[in-house]
């Protein structure tokens, strides 16, 4: 894809995610050019077709399993190949089975690799390219689960919390190069990832979450809770002293 100089070029990693697809739709409606990666070629092609119909200036795709770290460099080269990348959105993730992780170190490591290590590896390459370009935005979907460890999902929470700290440092570094780093913290979102989780009033639709994420990226926010009401909820949860929190069954 060789976009005209006025067309914004956006990379979305994990583009077949329900939330990422909605973010991509918002960019397509604004006439951006999209470069999508995902590990399932058929689903990736379906998302690309949908975005083309919705007005994207062009849609390019690449199959990438993020655990194949050796494929990251070629992907980043391709993303910047037309000479400019305006934003990179990283969305892939899995919700590990906490009980399974407690039984198996291998399962714990795999959960950390998908939700932290692969993203940190990709960010290392992307950050250097954006820093050299001296403009652009890096946006990563973490989770409110990273704000406080809970017995029911602390492996996932550790990965997302670690990612949030990584992004904090990256933001501090890249600010001096004119590059924005946006940390996105959704609460519960109704997607395939949470299909088995009983729904409650705090759940948002993927559409609402995707639009809210698009707005946060465009506003170059540092940290955005998705939707906004998770900020006061997490402020309350993180304010509880550890001596009280450890007694709760959360
Ligand atoms: N849903 C929520 O309540 C919630 C809350 C907070 C944060 N989040 C975060 O939001 C992001 C998007 O999740 P979602 O809710 O939209 O779930 P989703 O629809 O299940 O999407 C997850 C995506 O991650 C991709 N993925 C998983 N492992 C991968 C790998 N090794 N290589 C490449 N892609 C891989 C999946 O690809 P396949 O289609 O090939 O499986 C899928 O596209 C995730 O980072 C998640 O942690 C979600």
mmCIF file of C-alpha atoms and ligand atoms in Angstrom:
data_model
loop_
_atom_site.group_PDB
_atom_site.id
_atom_site.type_symbol
_atom_site.label_atom_id
_atom_site.label_comp_id
_atom_site.label_asym_id
_atom_site.label_seq_id
_atom_site.Cartn_x
_atom_site.Cartn_y
_atom_site.Cartn_z
ATOM 1 C CA UNK A 1 0.000 0.000 0.000
ATOM 2 C CA UNK A 2 1.447 3.393 -0.965
ATOM 3 C CA UNK A 3 -0.877 5.950 0.593
ATOM 4 C CA UNK A 4 -0.981 9.515 -0.671
ATOM 5 C CA UNK A 5 0.860 11.919 1.648
ATOM 6 C CA UNK A 6 -2.394 13.087 3.238
ATOM 7 C CA UNK A 7 -3.634 9.599 4.166
ATOM 8 C CA UNK A 8 -2.866 8.428 7.688
ATOM 9 C CA UNK A 9 -1.337 4.967 7.982
ATOM 10 C CA UNK A 10 -2.262 2.886 11.026
ATOM 11 C CA UNK A 11 -0.803 -0.493 12.079
ATOM 12 C CA UNK A 12 -3.100 -2.722 14.154
ATOM 13 C CA UNK A 13 -1.574 -5.853 15.733
ATOM 14 C CA UNK A 14 -4.165 -8.437 16.780
ATOM 15 C CA UNK A 15 -6.633 -6.881 14.369
ATOM 16 C CA UNK A 16 -9.111 -9.773 14.499
ATOM 17 C CA UNK A 17 -9.844 -8.995 18.176
ATOM 18 C CA UNK A 18 -13.413 -7.807 18.692
ATOM 19 C CA UNK A 19 -12.221 -4.575 20.309
ATOM 20 C CA UNK A 20 -9.476 -3.942 17.713
ATOM 21 C CA UNK A 21 -11.937 -4.482 14.861
ATOM 22 C CA UNK A 22 -14.088 -1.679 16.279
ATOM 23 C CA UNK A 23 -11.045 0.606 16.628
ATOM 24 C CA UNK A 24 -10.164 -0.189 12.999
ATOM 25 C CA UNK A 25 -13.734 0.615 11.898
ATOM 26 C CA UNK A 26 -13.423 4.079 13.451
ATOM 27 C CA UNK A 27 -10.169 4.625 11.539
ATOM 28 C CA UNK A 28 -11.730 3.286 8.322
ATOM 29 C CA UNK A 29 -14.669 5.685 8.664
ATOM 30 C CA UNK A 30 -12.133 8.518 8.968
ATOM 31 C CA UNK A 31 -10.510 7.398 5.686
ATOM 32 C CA UNK A 32 -7.237 6.095 7.128
ATOM 33 C CA UNK A 33 -5.078 3.431 5.470
ATOM 34 C CA UNK A 34 -4.755 0.300 7.592
ATOM 35 C CA UNK A 35 -2.093 -2.371 7.977
ATOM 36 C CA UNK A 36 -3.595 -5.273 9.914
ATOM 37 C CA UNK A 37 -1.898 -8.274 11.490
ATOM 38 C CA UNK A 38 -3.490 -11.381 12.976
ATOM 39 C CA UNK A 39 -2.724 -15.075 13.166
ATOM 40 C CA UNK A 40 -5.831 -16.346 11.349
ATOM 41 C CA UNK A 41 -5.648 -15.492 7.598
ATOM 42 C CA UNK A 42 -9.352 -16.103 6.890
ATOM 43 C CA UNK A 43 -10.567 -13.896 9.748
ATOM 44 C CA UNK A 44 -7.985 -11.271 8.833
ATOM 45 C CA UNK A 45 -9.259 -11.205 5.244
ATOM 46 C CA UNK A 46 -12.856 -10.860 6.464
ATOM 47 C CA UNK A 47 -11.908 -7.900 8.695
ATOM 48 C CA UNK A 48 -10.008 -6.303 5.788
ATOM 49 C CA UNK A 49 -13.024 -6.627 3.453
ATOM 50 C CA UNK A 50 -15.305 -5.080 6.066
ATOM 51 C CA UNK A 51 -12.947 -2.121 6.565
ATOM 52 C CA UNK A 52 -12.644 -1.517 2.828
ATOM 53 C CA UNK A 53 -16.437 -1.292 2.558
ATOM 54 C CA UNK A 54 -16.446 1.100 5.519
ATOM 55 C CA UNK A 55 -14.172 3.600 3.765
ATOM 56 C CA UNK A 56 -10.569 2.699 4.574
ATOM 57 C CA UNK A 57 -8.151 4.324 2.113
ATOM 58 C CA UNK A 58 -6.450 0.946 1.682
ATOM 59 C CA UNK A 59 -6.074 -2.219 3.734
ATOM 60 C CA UNK A 60 -2.943 -4.353 3.828
ATOM 61 C CA UNK A 61 -2.665 -7.535 5.891
ATOM 62 C CA UNK A 62 0.090 -9.744 7.304
ATOM 63 C CA UNK A 63 -0.247 -13.038 9.158
ATOM 64 C CA UNK A 64 1.651 -12.900 12.455
ATOM 65 C CA UNK A 65 1.603 -15.088 15.537
ATOM 66 C CA UNK A 66 3.085 -12.646 18.045
ATOM 67 C CA UNK A 67 4.859 -15.513 19.831
ATOM 68 C CA UNK A 68 7.059 -15.891 16.726
ATOM 69 C CA UNK A 69 9.357 -13.082 17.876
ATOM 70 C CA UNK A 70 11.691 -13.709 14.910
ATOM 71 C CA UNK A 71 8.930 -12.387 12.619
ATOM 72 C CA UNK A 72 8.633 -9.021 14.377
ATOM 73 C CA UNK A 73 11.479 -7.225 12.589
ATOM 74 C CA UNK A 74 10.120 -7.944 9.092
ATOM 75 C CA UNK A 75 6.671 -6.839 10.181
ATOM 76 C CA UNK A 76 7.934 -3.526 11.559
ATOM 77 C CA UNK A 77 9.953 -2.955 8.359
ATOM 78 C CA UNK A 78 6.797 -3.497 6.314
ATOM 79 C CA UNK A 79 4.773 -1.196 8.538
ATOM 80 C CA UNK A 80 7.191 1.682 7.920
ATOM 81 C CA UNK A 81 7.949 0.746 4.286
ATOM 82 C CA UNK A 82 5.861 3.498 2.645
ATOM 83 C CA UNK A 83 8.052 5.998 4.517
ATOM 84 C CA UNK A 84 5.734 6.859 7.383
ATOM 85 C CA UNK A 85 3.605 5.237 10.079
ATOM 86 C CA UNK A 86 1.198 7.471 11.996
ATOM 87 C CA UNK A 87 0.090 5.075 14.730
ATOM 88 C CA UNK A 88 0.594 1.520 15.953
ATOM 89 C CA UNK A 89 -2.177 -0.091 18.003
ATOM 90 C CA UNK A 90 -1.347 -3.350 19.823
ATOM 91 C CA UNK A 91 -4.425 -5.328 20.800
ATOM 92 C CA UNK A 92 -3.660 -9.053 20.924
ATOM 93 C CA UNK A 93 -4.113 -10.907 24.202
ATOM 94 C CA UNK A 94 -5.526 -13.969 25.900
ATOM 95 C CA UNK A 95 -7.365 -14.423 29.174
ATOM 96 C CA UNK A 96 -5.512 -17.332 30.794
ATOM 97 C CA UNK A 97 -7.170 -19.888 33.035
ATOM 98 C CA UNK A 98 -5.906 -18.806 36.469
ATOM 99 C CA UNK A 99 -6.444 -22.245 38.025
ATOM 100 C CA UNK A 100 -4.551 -23.855 35.132
ATOM 101 C CA UNK A 101 -1.667 -21.395 35.602
ATOM 102 C CA UNK A 102 -1.500 -22.261 39.303
ATOM 103 C CA UNK A 103 -1.109 -25.935 38.355
ATOM 104 C CA UNK A 104 1.387 -25.442 35.536
ATOM 105 C CA UNK A 105 4.468 -23.252 35.291
ATOM 106 C CA UNK A 106 4.400 -23.814 31.518
ATOM 107 C CA UNK A 107 0.885 -22.387 31.304
ATOM 108 C CA UNK A 108 1.893 -19.396 33.436
ATOM 109 C CA UNK A 109 4.897 -18.720 31.209
ATOM 110 C CA UNK A 110 2.771 -18.990 28.056
ATOM 111 C CA UNK A 111 0.262 -16.492 29.466
ATOM 112 C CA UNK A 112 3.066 -14.055 30.291
ATOM 113 C CA UNK A 113 4.607 -14.540 26.837
ATOM 114 C CA UNK A 114 1.385 -13.730 24.980
ATOM 115 C CA UNK A 115 0.296 -10.868 27.225
ATOM 116 C CA UNK A 116 3.638 -9.283 28.123
ATOM 117 C CA UNK A 117 6.822 -10.608 26.488
ATOM 118 C CA UNK A 118 5.611 -10.595 22.874
ATOM 119 C CA UNK A 119 4.283 -7.051 23.244
ATOM 120 C CA UNK A 120 7.447 -5.792 24.945
ATOM 121 C CA UNK A 121 9.506 -7.332 22.121
ATOM 122 C CA UNK A 122 7.390 -5.688 19.444
ATOM 123 C CA UNK A 123 7.411 -2.356 21.280
ATOM 124 C CA UNK A 124 11.209 -2.425 21.414
ATOM 125 C CA UNK A 125 11.385 -2.427 17.598
ATOM 126 C CA UNK A 126 8.452 -0.063 17.064
ATOM 127 C CA UNK A 127 9.771 2.445 19.614
ATOM 128 C CA UNK A 128 13.117 2.781 17.845
ATOM 129 C CA UNK A 129 11.438 3.396 14.482
ATOM 130 C CA UNK A 130 8.994 5.938 15.905
ATOM 131 C CA UNK A 131 11.804 7.651 17.791
ATOM 132 C CA UNK A 132 13.793 8.018 14.558
ATOM 133 C CA UNK A 133 10.672 9.278 12.748
ATOM 134 C CA UNK A 134 10.143 11.845 15.546
ATOM 135 C CA UNK A 135 6.358 11.686 15.346
ATOM 136 C CA UNK A 136 3.474 9.249 15.719
ATOM 137 C CA UNK A 137 1.544 7.371 18.379
ATOM 138 C CA UNK A 138 1.974 3.973 20.007
ATOM 139 C CA UNK A 139 -1.190 2.671 21.690
ATOM 140 C CA UNK A 140 -1.431 -0.574 23.666
ATOM 141 C CA UNK A 141 -4.450 -2.293 25.196
ATOM 142 C CA UNK A 142 -3.597 -3.365 28.740
ATOM 143 C CA UNK A 143 -6.349 -3.859 31.346
ATOM 144 C CA UNK A 144 -7.706 -2.627 34.658
ATOM 145 C CA UNK A 145 -6.616 -6.099 35.848
ATOM 146 C CA UNK A 146 -3.055 -4.726 35.850
ATOM 147 C CA UNK A 147 -3.870 -2.106 38.491
ATOM 148 C CA UNK A 148 -4.139 -4.579 41.362
ATOM 149 C CA UNK A 149 -3.383 -8.281 41.675
ATOM 150 C CA UNK A 150 -6.393 -10.426 42.562
ATOM 151 C CA UNK A 151 -6.455 -14.121 43.433
ATOM 152 C CA UNK A 152 -8.800 -14.840 40.514
ATOM 153 C CA UNK A 153 -6.542 -13.508 37.724
ATOM 154 C CA UNK A 154 -3.134 -12.382 38.954
ATOM 155 C CA UNK A 155 -1.158 -14.018 36.129
ATOM 156 C CA UNK A 156 -3.069 -12.009 33.515
ATOM 157 C CA UNK A 157 -2.959 -8.995 35.860
ATOM 158 C CA UNK A 158 0.813 -9.286 36.273
ATOM 159 C CA UNK A 159 1.303 -9.318 32.495
ATOM 160 C CA UNK A 160 -0.950 -6.305 31.955
ATOM 161 C CA UNK A 161 0.460 -4.439 34.969
ATOM 162 C CA UNK A 162 3.999 -5.086 33.772
ATOM 163 C CA UNK A 163 3.019 -3.793 30.367
ATOM 164 C CA UNK A 164 1.594 -0.613 31.912
ATOM 165 C CA UNK A 165 4.927 0.061 33.673
ATOM 166 C CA UNK A 166 6.837 -0.681 30.443
ATOM 167 C CA UNK A 167 4.612 1.839 28.625
ATOM 168 C CA UNK A 168 5.077 4.413 31.380
ATOM 169 C CA UNK A 169 8.829 4.335 30.880
ATOM 170 C CA UNK A 170 8.488 4.286 27.100
ATOM 171 C CA UNK A 171 6.209 7.346 27.246
ATOM 172 C CA UNK A 172 8.788 9.177 29.343
ATOM 173 C CA UNK A 173 11.496 8.297 26.791
ATOM 174 C CA UNK A 174 9.559 8.980 23.571
ATOM 175 C CA UNK A 175 7.961 12.235 24.754
ATOM 176 C CA UNK A 176 11.314 13.876 24.046
ATOM 177 C CA UNK A 177 11.107 12.657 20.434
ATOM 178 C CA UNK A 178 7.557 13.953 19.884
ATOM 179 C CA UNK A 179 6.024 10.443 19.991
ATOM 180 C CA UNK A 180 2.923 9.715 22.103
ATOM 181 C CA UNK A 181 2.440 6.490 24.060
ATOM 182 C CA UNK A 182 -1.175 5.730 25.001
ATOM 183 C CA UNK A 183 -1.973 3.137 27.683
ATOM 184 C CA UNK A 184 -5.523 1.819 27.290
ATOM 185 C CA UNK A 185 -7.154 0.143 30.282
ATOM 186 C CA UNK A 186 -10.503 -1.440 29.486
ATOM 187 C CA UNK A 187 -12.691 -2.926 32.197
ATOM 188 C CA UNK A 188 -15.095 -5.744 31.298
ATOM 189 C CA UNK A 189 -15.891 -5.867 27.563
ATOM 190 C CA UNK A 190 -18.278 -8.352 25.956
ATOM 191 C CA UNK A 191 -16.010 -10.130 23.428
ATOM 192 C CA UNK A 192 -15.012 -13.723 22.624
ATOM 193 C CA UNK A 193 -12.343 -13.385 25.341
ATOM 194 C CA UNK A 194 -15.003 -12.991 28.037
ATOM 195 C CA UNK A 195 -17.557 -15.371 26.473
ATOM 196 C CA UNK A 196 -17.540 -17.626 29.555
ATOM 197 C CA UNK A 197 -17.588 -14.781 32.094
ATOM 198 C CA UNK A 198 -21.059 -14.087 33.573
ATOM 199 C CA UNK A 199 -22.175 -10.644 32.397
ATOM 200 C CA UNK A 200 -23.022 -7.756 34.737
ATOM 201 C CA UNK A 201 -23.855 -4.048 34.483
ATOM 202 C CA UNK A 202 -20.183 -3.071 34.264
ATOM 203 C CA UNK A 203 -19.768 -4.804 30.877
ATOM 204 C CA UNK A 204 -19.393 -2.601 27.791
ATOM 205 C CA UNK A 205 -19.922 -3.611 24.191
ATOM 206 C CA UNK A 206 -16.896 -4.025 21.925
ATOM 207 C CA UNK A 207 -18.288 -1.157 19.850
ATOM 208 C CA UNK A 208 -18.372 1.240 22.808
ATOM 209 C CA UNK A 209 -14.900 0.171 23.915
ATOM 210 C CA UNK A 210 -13.483 0.476 20.387
ATOM 211 C CA UNK A 211 -14.866 3.971 19.857
ATOM 212 C CA UNK A 212 -13.662 5.098 23.235
ATOM 213 C CA UNK A 213 -10.188 3.709 22.472
ATOM 214 C CA UNK A 214 -10.134 5.476 19.089
ATOM 215 C CA UNK A 215 -10.986 8.782 20.791
ATOM 216 C CA UNK A 216 -8.290 8.284 23.435
ATOM 217 C CA UNK A 217 -5.658 7.556 20.781
ATOM 218 C CA UNK A 218 -6.677 10.548 18.687
ATOM 219 C CA UNK A 219 -6.526 12.754 21.812
ATOM 220 C CA UNK A 220 -3.048 11.301 22.547
ATOM 221 C CA UNK A 221 -4.031 10.603 26.128
ATOM 222 C CA UNK A 222 -1.345 9.170 28.377
ATOM 223 C CA UNK A 223 -3.601 6.696 30.196
ATOM 224 C CA UNK A 224 -7.269 6.099 29.381
ATOM 225 C CA UNK A 225 -9.739 3.948 31.300
ATOM 226 C CA UNK A 226 -12.290 2.353 28.965
ATOM 227 C CA UNK A 227 -15.019 3.442 29.640
ATOM 228 C CA UNK A 228 -14.113 6.399 31.871
ATOM 229 C CA UNK A 229 -15.968 5.062 34.949
ATOM 230 C CA UNK A 230 -13.236 2.471 35.538
ATOM 231 C CA UNK A 231 -10.890 5.247 36.687
ATOM 232 C CA UNK A 232 -12.830 5.992 39.920
ATOM 233 C CA UNK A 233 -13.560 2.282 40.413
ATOM 234 C CA UNK A 234 -9.870 1.390 40.195
ATOM 235 C CA UNK A 235 -8.906 4.411 42.331
ATOM 236 C CA UNK A 236 -11.132 2.965 45.052
ATOM 237 C CA UNK A 237 -9.824 -0.582 44.608
ATOM 238 C CA UNK A 238 -6.163 0.476 44.653
ATOM 239 C CA UNK A 239 -6.737 2.681 47.709
ATOM 240 C CA UNK A 240 -7.613 -0.309 49.903
ATOM 241 C CA UNK A 241 -4.705 -1.222 52.166
ATOM 242 C CA UNK A 242 -3.106 -4.597 51.499
ATOM 243 C CA UNK A 243 -4.007 -5.707 55.039
ATOM 244 C CA UNK A 244 -7.692 -5.359 54.087
ATOM 245 C CA UNK A 245 -7.452 -6.396 50.435
ATOM 246 C CA UNK A 246 -5.790 -9.753 51.154
ATOM 247 C CA UNK A 247 -8.845 -10.832 53.204
ATOM 248 C CA UNK A 248 -11.270 -10.302 50.292
ATOM 249 C CA UNK A 249 -12.136 -13.081 47.853
ATOM 250 C CA UNK A 250 -11.776 -11.214 44.547
HETATM 251 N N1 LIG B 1 -12.690 -8.321 26.800
HETATM 252 C C1 LIG B 1 -12.339 -7.740 27.940
HETATM 253 O O1 LIG B 1 -13.103 -7.732 28.939
HETATM 254 C C2 LIG B 1 -11.001 -7.075 28.069
HETATM 255 C C3 LIG B 1 -10.757 -6.289 29.206
HETATM 256 C C4 LIG B 1 -9.535 -5.660 29.351
HETATM 257 C C5 LIG B 1 -8.576 -5.778 28.374
HETATM 258 N N2 LIG B 1 -8.826 -6.557 27.276
HETATM 259 C C6 LIG B 1 -7.763 -6.656 26.277
HETATM 260 O O2 LIG B 1 -8.259 -6.216 25.033
HETATM 261 C C7 LIG B 1 -7.491 -6.816 23.986
HETATM 262 C C8 LIG B 1 -8.435 -7.346 22.924
HETATM 263 O O3 LIG B 1 -9.194 -8.413 23.469
HETATM 264 P P1 LIG B 1 -10.703 -8.728 23.055
HETATM 265 O O4 LIG B 1 -11.520 -8.550 24.273
HETATM 266 O O5 LIG B 1 -11.056 -7.979 21.830
HETATM 267 O O6 LIG B 1 -10.640 -10.290 22.804
HETATM 268 P P2 LIG B 1 -10.670 -11.203 21.494
HETATM 269 O O7 LIG B 1 -11.751 -10.785 20.573
HETATM 270 O O8 LIG B 1 -10.669 -12.606 22.020
HETATM 271 O O9 LIG B 1 -9.281 -10.881 20.809
HETATM 272 C C9 LIG B 1 -8.038 -11.387 21.237
HETATM 273 C C10 LIG B 1 -7.131 -11.317 20.029
HETATM 274 O O10 LIG B 1 -5.809 -11.686 20.407
HETATM 275 C C11 LIG B 1 -5.306 -12.488 19.347
HETATM 276 N N3 LIG B 1 -4.213 -13.357 19.778
HETATM 277 C C12 LIG B 1 -4.163 -14.178 20.847
HETATM 278 N N4 LIG B 1 -2.992 -14.837 20.860
HETATM 279 C C13 LIG B 1 -2.290 -14.414 19.784
HETATM 280 C C14 LIG B 1 -1.029 -14.732 19.235
HETATM 281 N N5 LIG B 1 -0.209 -15.604 19.808
HETATM 282 N N6 LIG B 1 -0.646 -14.091 18.103
HETATM 283 C C15 LIG B 1 -1.437 -13.208 17.502
HETATM 284 N N7 LIG B 1 -2.655 -12.872 17.957
HETATM 285 C C16 LIG B 1 -3.068 -13.471 19.083
HETATM 286 C C17 LIG B 1 -6.509 -13.325 18.918
HETATM 287 O O11 LIG B 1 -6.266 -13.898 17.666
HETATM 288 P P3 LIG B 1 -7.120 -15.163 17.143
HETATM 289 O O12 LIG B 1 -8.378 -14.553 16.597
HETATM 290 O O13 LIG B 1 -6.267 -15.773 16.104
HETATM 291 O O14 LIG B 1 -7.348 -16.041 18.337
HETATM 292 C C18 LIG B 1 -7.580 -12.247 18.904
HETATM 293 O O15 LIG B 1 -7.567 -11.519 17.706
HETATM 294 C C19 LIG B 1 -6.617 -7.870 24.654
HETATM 295 O O16 LIG B 1 -5.317 -7.346 24.826
HETATM 296 C C20 LIG B 1 -7.276 -8.068 26.002
HETATM 297 O O17 LIG B 1 -6.368 -8.530 26.982
HETATM 298 C C21 LIG B 1 -10.015 -7.187 27.091
#
